[in-house]
Amino acid sequence: MKITNLPAAAALTGLETLPVVQDGQSRKSTLGQMVDASFGPLASALAVALGNYRPTLAEAVAQLAVGAMFASDESGALCLYRRISGAPGYALYDTALTSGLLDKRTALLPNFAAIAARRFDASVTMLTTAAHTLTGIGGAAYVSDALATADLAAAYPLLCARSLDGRYWRAITAGRVLGFEQAGVIANDTSKAAANVTALSKALAYLGTVCGGGVMLAGAGTFTFDAATIGAGGIAIPPGVTLRGVRGATILQSTDRAFTGNPLLSCNGGVAWIEELNLRGRANFSNMTGGGMRRVRIEGNLSETQYTRIAADFAGAFAAPSFQDGLGGTPAADYTWAMAGSVGTMTLSNSVSLLGNSVYYRYARSGAVPLDPTKRYVIRFLDGFYTGAGAAEPQITLYDASGNPLDAKQKLVPYAGAAVANVHKPQNDAMYVGTGAGGADEAGAWQVAYITGASSLKLAVGAFRHYSTVPGLAASFDFSKIEVLQLVNNFAAYSLSSLPTNAACIQFSACANVEMSDCVAYGVEGRVGLLFNSTNSVIHDNLVTFSTHGFADDTGDGNAIHANVIDQRFRGDDGVLRGMRPYRWKGIGGSNVTRGRYYDNRIIGASWGVEILPYGTARTNWVYGNEVWAEFAAFSLGNGRFFVANNRAHLASDGLFGFELPGSTDAAQYLHANVENNFVEWSDFSGYNGFGYSCSIYRDIKIKGGFTRAPYLVQGVSGQTGATLLIDGMDGQYGVAALLGRGPSGITANSLTFQTRWGKIEPYKVCFPYGVGASDAIIDVSISAGTGHLCSIAAERVSVGGGRYVQLTGVADMEIALREVRNPSLYRTSGPLFITTPAAEPMNLRLVGNDFIKPNSSMSTSGWCQISGTPYTGSSMLMRGNKWGQEATMAPSGTYPRSMLRGDPWLVAYKASTAIGTLAAGATLDIPISIAGLAANDQVFDLESFSAAGLDGLAWCCWSTGDDTATLRLRNITGASTNFGTQTLRITARRIA
C-alpha cells in the first residue's frame, strides 16, 4: 500500500481500512474500530468520572467507594482520578490525555459554575456540563455566539456565564427543549421555593425570548415555588412556550394553595400550553389566541371527608309525640297516629262528612333531637322515608338551649296562615341560622342550606287535605331513613363572607380558541376552570372529583363545555359518598353567554347541576345530552334563548327543580326555550314540593316529549303579557299535580297561553305539600288578574291521584280533551273538572272527547264537570263526544244560562215514583220535570217508563219551560177512565242549537 500526500476523497465514515499487526501478522481493521478501541474506554471513564465530580480530593476519598472514577479540579485543571485503597486514597488516571480532551476537544465540565472558573482554547466552541447545580442533574450544552453577551449573562445568570478567557457561554436547547434542572430549578427541596421562582421565571423568559419558544421540560420530582416571591401575576409562560412535565411524576406546587391565593402560573397573549404535570396552585391565561392546558392533574387542598353522620334517634323522639291539628278546626278524632318500630303512620278519617272541609293538615311532632349549636348540620331524607298517600310536607323546627324557636332565615308560607319562621327546609338554599337579623355571619347567606346555632330540632310529619281530596288517606314515615350529617373539615370552617364561590383555579380571561382538556381535578376549592370573556374556546374530557365546583363560562361567545365528568360528592366518616347539600355550588355555571354549547357532561352530586343565565333574549345557547344527579336543582336556564334536548336529570327525594326556567319582565331578557325529549326523575318523594319544570316569568316555553317523575311535573307562572307554555307529548308520574299554573297568589298578566297535549300521566306517590297555594287537581291553572288567557288541556291517558282532574280559574278560552281518564278505586272525590269563570270577560269553554273509563261508583255523571261563578255576558260552552263510563255526559253543573251550552250534552231526567193515578177518558195531566242542562228551545224526544204497567193508553208531549225545567203532559187515549198508578219515568231531550 502506497501512502501519498493526497487529501481524503470524502468525509471519513469510520469504515476506511487501516493496516494493523497482530501476532506478528499483518491484518486489516477500520478507522472506527481503531478509535473505539483506543478512546472508548477513556470516553466511558470520562462520563463516569464527570458524574462523580467532587470539588476536593478529600471529599472524593470520604464519599466514594474504592475503584470509582471521579473528576476534580482542586489542582486548577480538571483531572480524572481513580479511588484506591492505599494512601492517599486516589490515583491520577491520565493528566495530559484527559486535560487535552477536556480543554480542547470535548470541553466536558462538571457543572454550570465550572464555566466561570475555566479558561478555554480558542478552538473550543461548545461546552457540555454533567450537571447544573446538583450533582449529576441538569447537564446542558453551551455555545459562545453572537447572542452570548454580558447583557444576556446579567439577565439570565443561571443560563449564561463568562469563562476566564473572556468569552460568554449561553445554554442551547436540543430540539428547542430546556429542562427545569438545566435552568437551576431544584426539585424536592422546599428551602429552594423562592430561588425556584426566579430560576423558572428566567428560564421561561429565556426560552421564549432568546430561543424563540419551545418546551420547558420538568423532570420527575416536586418543585416548590414561594407564593410571596411569585406575587400577584404568577410565573409567566411566554407565547410559543409549552410547560411540560413527566405525567404522574412531576409536581409543581405553590406554598399558597388557597383558592384566593396568588396564581402559580400565568400566560398572557399568543399560544402557550401547560401539559403533562401535577399542578398544586392556580393558573391564569389572558389574551391568548390558542393553547391552554391538557393532561394536567390539578390538586387542591380539600379533604375527601366533609361529613360525619351523627346518631339521631327520630323514632325514639316520636315515642310520645305532640299533635298539631292545623287549620279547619276539626277535632283530633278525625285522624289516628300509630308507631310500629321505626315507622309512624298518620291516617285521616274515612268519614265522608270531611268532604265539606276546605283545607286542613294533621301533624305528629317529635320530641327534641339534640344538636350542638357550635356545629353545622345538613339533613337528608333517604329513599323509602315516605310511603302511602297524602303526606304533608315534613317540618323541621329549630330551638335554642332554652327551648325557644330559632329563626331559620327562611319563610315557609303554608296554604293559609302566617309564615312559619323557625322551619328549616333542607331543599331551600336561602336558609341559614346565624347570629341574628343583620348579623355579620349572614353575609352571602343565600348560598347555604345548613343548620347551625341550634341546640335541638323537632320533626313534624303528617297528612294534608284540600277540600275535594278523598278522605281516609294514610301516610307512613320510616324514621330510620333520615340522616343528620355534621359538617367537618373544610365545610365546617368556611366563613360565609369568603366562600369559594366565584374564584377559579384555572382561569381563561379574554382568550380565543383555547382549550382545557384531559385534566383531572382533585380536592379543588372554587371553580376548577373558568372561561371569562372568552370566545370559541372549549373545556372538554376532564374529570373533577372531591371538588366544590366544576366549570363556568362567563361573558363568553361560542364556547363549549362538554364530555366532562364532574363529581361533587364528598365522603362521610363511614366512607359513603354524599352530594353537595350545604352550599349552592354548581357543576357547570355561566352568565352573560351567547352561542354556548354545554353537552354530554356527567355531573354527580351537585347542589345545582347546570346553571346558565345569558341575561339577553338575543343570546342563544344549547344544553343537550347531559346527565345530572343533583341534590336541589339539575338545570337552571333563564333570561335568554335556549335549545334544551336529551338531558337526564336525577333529583334527591327532597329535590326542588329538574329544570328551572326563569325569565324576566325586562323585554331584553325574555326567556324563550325549546325543550325536547328530556328525562327527569326524583329518586323518591319525601313530601316536599318539587317541580320537574318550573317555568316563571317566561315569554315562550315549548316542552316536547320526554318523561318526568316529580311532585309537580310542570309549574308555569308568568308575568309577561302574551306568554306561552306548550307541553306536547310528555309522559309523567306526579305526586301532587301534572301542571300547576299558579303562584301563591295566582297569575297576574294578560293573554297567557297554556297548551298541553300530555301523553300518559299517572300518580307515583300522592302527596300534598303546602306552601304553593295549589288545589289538589292534576291540572291546576289559576288566573287572579288579567284577561285574554287561553288554556288547552289534552292528554292521551290520565290516572287521578287524590283529587280533581282539572281545575281552571279565571281563564277566558278553555279546551279540555282527556282521551282516557282512569280513576283508581282507592280514590274518590267530586268535581273531576272544575271551572271557575272569569269575572271581567266572556268565557269560551270546549269539552271535547273526554272519556272517563270506569269511574268510581260514588261519583255521578251529573258531577263530572262543575262551573263555579256566573259567566260573563257573551260566554259559550261546547260539548262534543264526552263519555262517563259507557254513557254520554250530562251538561256541566253550575249557575249559567243553559242556552250558552252547545253540542251534545246528555239531557236526561229520572222521575221516580211519579203518581199518575186515574185519568178520565181524554183527560190530561201536567207534571213538572227537572232536566239538568235543559235550555228553552231544547226538544224532548223520548219518554220511557220503568214500571210494569208502562205507558200504554197514554199520549205524551214535553216542552222546555226554562233552564233545567220542563213540563210533561200525559193524556188518556183509551176512551175510558183508567188508573195508571205510580211509575218511574226517564225523559230524554236533545240540544237545539
Tab-separated table of N, CA, C and O in Angstrom, residues 427-465:
chain	number	residue	atom	x	y	z
A	427	GLN	N	-84.261	21.703	51.327
A	427	GLN	CA	-84.077	21.957	49.910
A	427	GLN	C	-83.922	23.438	49.590
A	427	GLN	O	-83.718	23.803	48.441
A	428	ASN	N	-84.017	24.302	50.586
A	428	ASN	CA	-84.010	25.744	50.347
A	428	ASN	C	-82.632	26.308	50.655
A	428	ASN	O	-82.219	26.373	51.812
A	429	ASP	N	-81.898	26.741	49.632
A	429	ASP	CA	-80.556	27.252	49.865
A	429	ASP	C	-80.561	28.730	50.260
A	429	ASP	O	-79.523	29.373	50.260
A	430	ALA	N	-81.726	29.256	50.597
A	430	ALA	CA	-81.785	30.624	51.124
A	430	ALA	C	-81.855	30.598	52.644
A	430	ALA	O	-82.257	31.558	53.272
A	431	MET	N	-81.467	29.487	53.246
A	431	MET	CA	-81.609	29.299	54.673
A	431	MET	C	-80.259	29.382	55.371
A	431	MET	O	-79.267	28.887	54.895
A	432	TYR	N	-80.264	30.037	56.532
A	432	TYR	CA	-79.088	29.998	57.385
A	432	TYR	C	-79.448	30.538	58.747
A	432	TYR	O	-80.055	31.599	58.870
A	433	VAL	N	-79.110	29.830	59.801
A	433	VAL	CA	-79.279	30.333	61.154
A	433	VAL	C	-77.955	30.931	61.575
A	433	VAL	O	-76.958	30.218	61.713
A	434	GLY	N	-77.900	32.231	61.763
A	434	GLY	CA	-76.649	32.910	62.083
A	434	GLY	C	-76.706	33.601	63.419
A	434	GLY	O	-77.299	33.115	64.376
A	435	THR	N	-76.133	34.771	63.470
A	435	THR	CA	-76.018	35.490	64.737
A	435	THR	C	-77.220	36.374	65.000
A	435	THR	O	-77.232	37.115	65.954
A	436	GLY	N	-78.250	36.302	64.157
A	436	GLY	CA	-79.417	37.150	64.322
A	436	GLY	C	-79.587	38.040	63.117
A	436	GLY	O	-78.713	38.126	62.262
A	437	ALA	N	-80.707	38.733	63.073
A	437	ALA	CA	-81.004	39.564	61.913
A	437	ALA	C	-79.895	40.573	61.674
A	437	ALA	O	-79.513	41.335	62.558
A	438	GLY	N	-79.366	40.552	60.471
A	438	GLY	CA	-78.316	41.501	60.122
A	438	GLY	C	-76.946	41.159	60.659
A	438	GLY	O	-76.003	41.928	60.508
A	439	GLY	N	-76.802	39.985	61.298
A	439	GLY	CA	-75.506	39.622	61.867
A	439	GLY	C	-74.448	39.434	60.805
A	439	GLY	O	-74.734	39.124	59.663
A	440	ALA	N	-73.192	39.601	61.200
A	440	ALA	CA	-72.095	39.546	60.229
A	440	ALA	C	-72.017	38.203	59.537
A	440	ALA	O	-71.662	38.118	58.372
A	441	ASP	N	-72.362	37.136	60.245
A	441	ASP	CA	-72.242	35.812	59.652
A	441	ASP	C	-73.254	35.554	58.556
A	441	ASP	O	-73.201	34.548	57.887
A	442	GLU	N	-74.210	36.447	58.386
A	442	GLU	CA	-75.249	36.209	57.405
A	442	GLU	C	-74.881	36.700	56.016
A	442	GLU	O	-75.654	36.572	55.086
A	443	ALA	N	-73.705	37.298	55.858
A	443	ALA	CA	-73.285	37.739	54.522
A	443	ALA	C	-73.231	36.535	53.597
A	443	ALA	O	-72.649	35.505	53.918
A	444	GLY	N	-73.844	36.665	52.436
A	444	GLY	CA	-73.843	35.567	51.468
A	444	GLY	C	-74.711	34.399	51.867
A	444	GLY	O	-74.544	33.299	51.378
A	445	ALA	N	-75.669	34.632	52.781
A	445	ALA	CA	-76.455	33.520	53.315
A	445	ALA	C	-77.297	32.824	52.258
A	445	ALA	O	-77.732	31.709	52.461
A	446	TRP	N	-77.552	33.464	51.143
A	446	TRP	CA	-78.366	32.849	50.099
A	446	TRP	C	-77.710	31.608	49.503
A	446	TRP	O	-78.360	30.831	48.827
A	447	GLN	N	-76.460	31.401	49.781
A	447	GLN	CA	-75.762	30.284	49.146
A	447	GLN	C	-75.760	29.017	49.982
A	447	GLN	O	-75.206	28.019	49.566
A	448	VAL	N	-76.329	29.023	51.167
A	448	VAL	CA	-76.135	27.882	52.051
A	448	VAL	C	-77.466	27.280	52.471
A	448	VAL	O	-78.510	27.912	52.410
A	449	ALA	N	-77.403	26.042	52.912
A	449	ALA	CA	-78.614	25.336	53.340
A	449	ALA	C	-78.266	24.389	54.474
A	449	ALA	O	-78.517	23.199	54.397
A	450	TYR	N	-77.666	24.913	55.521
A	450	TYR	CA	-77.336	24.065	56.656
A	450	TYR	C	-77.869	24.688	57.936
A	450	TYR	O	-78.288	25.846	57.983
A	451	ILE	N	-77.866	23.895	58.990
A	451	ILE	CA	-78.311	24.325	60.311
A	451	ILE	C	-77.080	24.637	61.152
A	451	ILE	O	-76.115	23.879	61.159
A	452	THR	N	-77.111	25.732	61.884
A	452	THR	CA	-76.125	25.984	62.910
A	452	THR	C	-76.745	26.926	63.932
A	452	THR	O	-77.725	27.614	63.650
A	453	GLY	N	-76.195	26.928	65.127
A	453	GLY	CA	-76.736	27.775	66.185
A	453	GLY	C	-77.914	27.175	66.907
A	453	GLY	O	-78.474	27.793	67.808
A	454	ALA	N	-78.326	25.979	66.522
A	454	ALA	CA	-79.489	25.329	67.141
A	454	ALA	C	-79.027	24.277	68.144
A	454	ALA	O	-78.095	23.515	67.885
A	455	SER	N	-79.720	24.234	69.299
A	455	SER	CA	-79.418	23.220	70.317
A	455	SER	C	-80.249	21.970	70.148
A	455	SER	O	-79.925	20.931	70.726
A	456	SER	N	-81.340	22.078	69.389
A	456	SER	CA	-82.159	20.895	69.126
A	456	SER	C	-83.067	21.173	67.945
A	456	SER	O	-83.227	22.327	67.513
A	457	LEU	N	-83.652	20.109	67.441
A	457	LEU	CA	-84.681	20.231	66.411
A	457	LEU	C	-85.812	19.277	66.732
A	457	LEU	O	-85.647	18.294	67.463
A	458	LYS	N	-86.979	19.603	66.184
A	458	LYS	CA	-88.122	18.708	66.253
A	458	LYS	C	-88.643	18.488	64.838
A	458	LYS	O	-88.668	19.413	64.034
A	459	LEU	N	-89.071	17.261	64.582
A	459	LEU	CA	-89.601	16.904	63.273
A	459	LEU	C	-91.102	16.663	63.386
A	459	LEU	O	-91.560	15.960	64.287
A	460	ALA	N	-91.855	17.261	62.476
A	460	ALA	CA	-93.293	17.012	62.394
A	460	ALA	C	-93.614	16.374	61.048
A	460	ALA	O	-93.148	16.835	60.006
A	461	VAL	N	-94.407	15.306	61.084
A	461	VAL	CA	-94.853	14.647	59.862
A	461	VAL	C	-96.358	14.437	59.960
A	461	VAL	O	-96.929	14.378	61.050
A	462	GLY	N	-96.992	14.334	58.811
A	462	GLY	CA	-98.426	14.140	58.859
A	462	GLY	C	-99.053	14.143	57.490
A	462	GLY	O	-98.399	13.834	56.488
A	463	ALA	N	-100.345	14.519	57.452
A	463	ALA	CA	-101.122	14.484	56.223
A	463	ALA	C	-101.781	15.839	55.999
A	463	ALA	O	-102.058	16.584	56.939
A	464	PHE	N	-102.070	16.120	54.736
A	464	PHE	CA	-102.643	17.397	54.337
A	464	PHE	C	-103.780	17.123	53.370
A	464	PHE	O	-103.676	16.242	52.511
A	465	ARG	N	-104.883	17.878	53.484
A	465	ARG	CA	-106.050	17.607	52.654
A	465	ARG	C	-106.676	18.895	52.149
A	465	ARG	O	-106.873	19.836	52.906
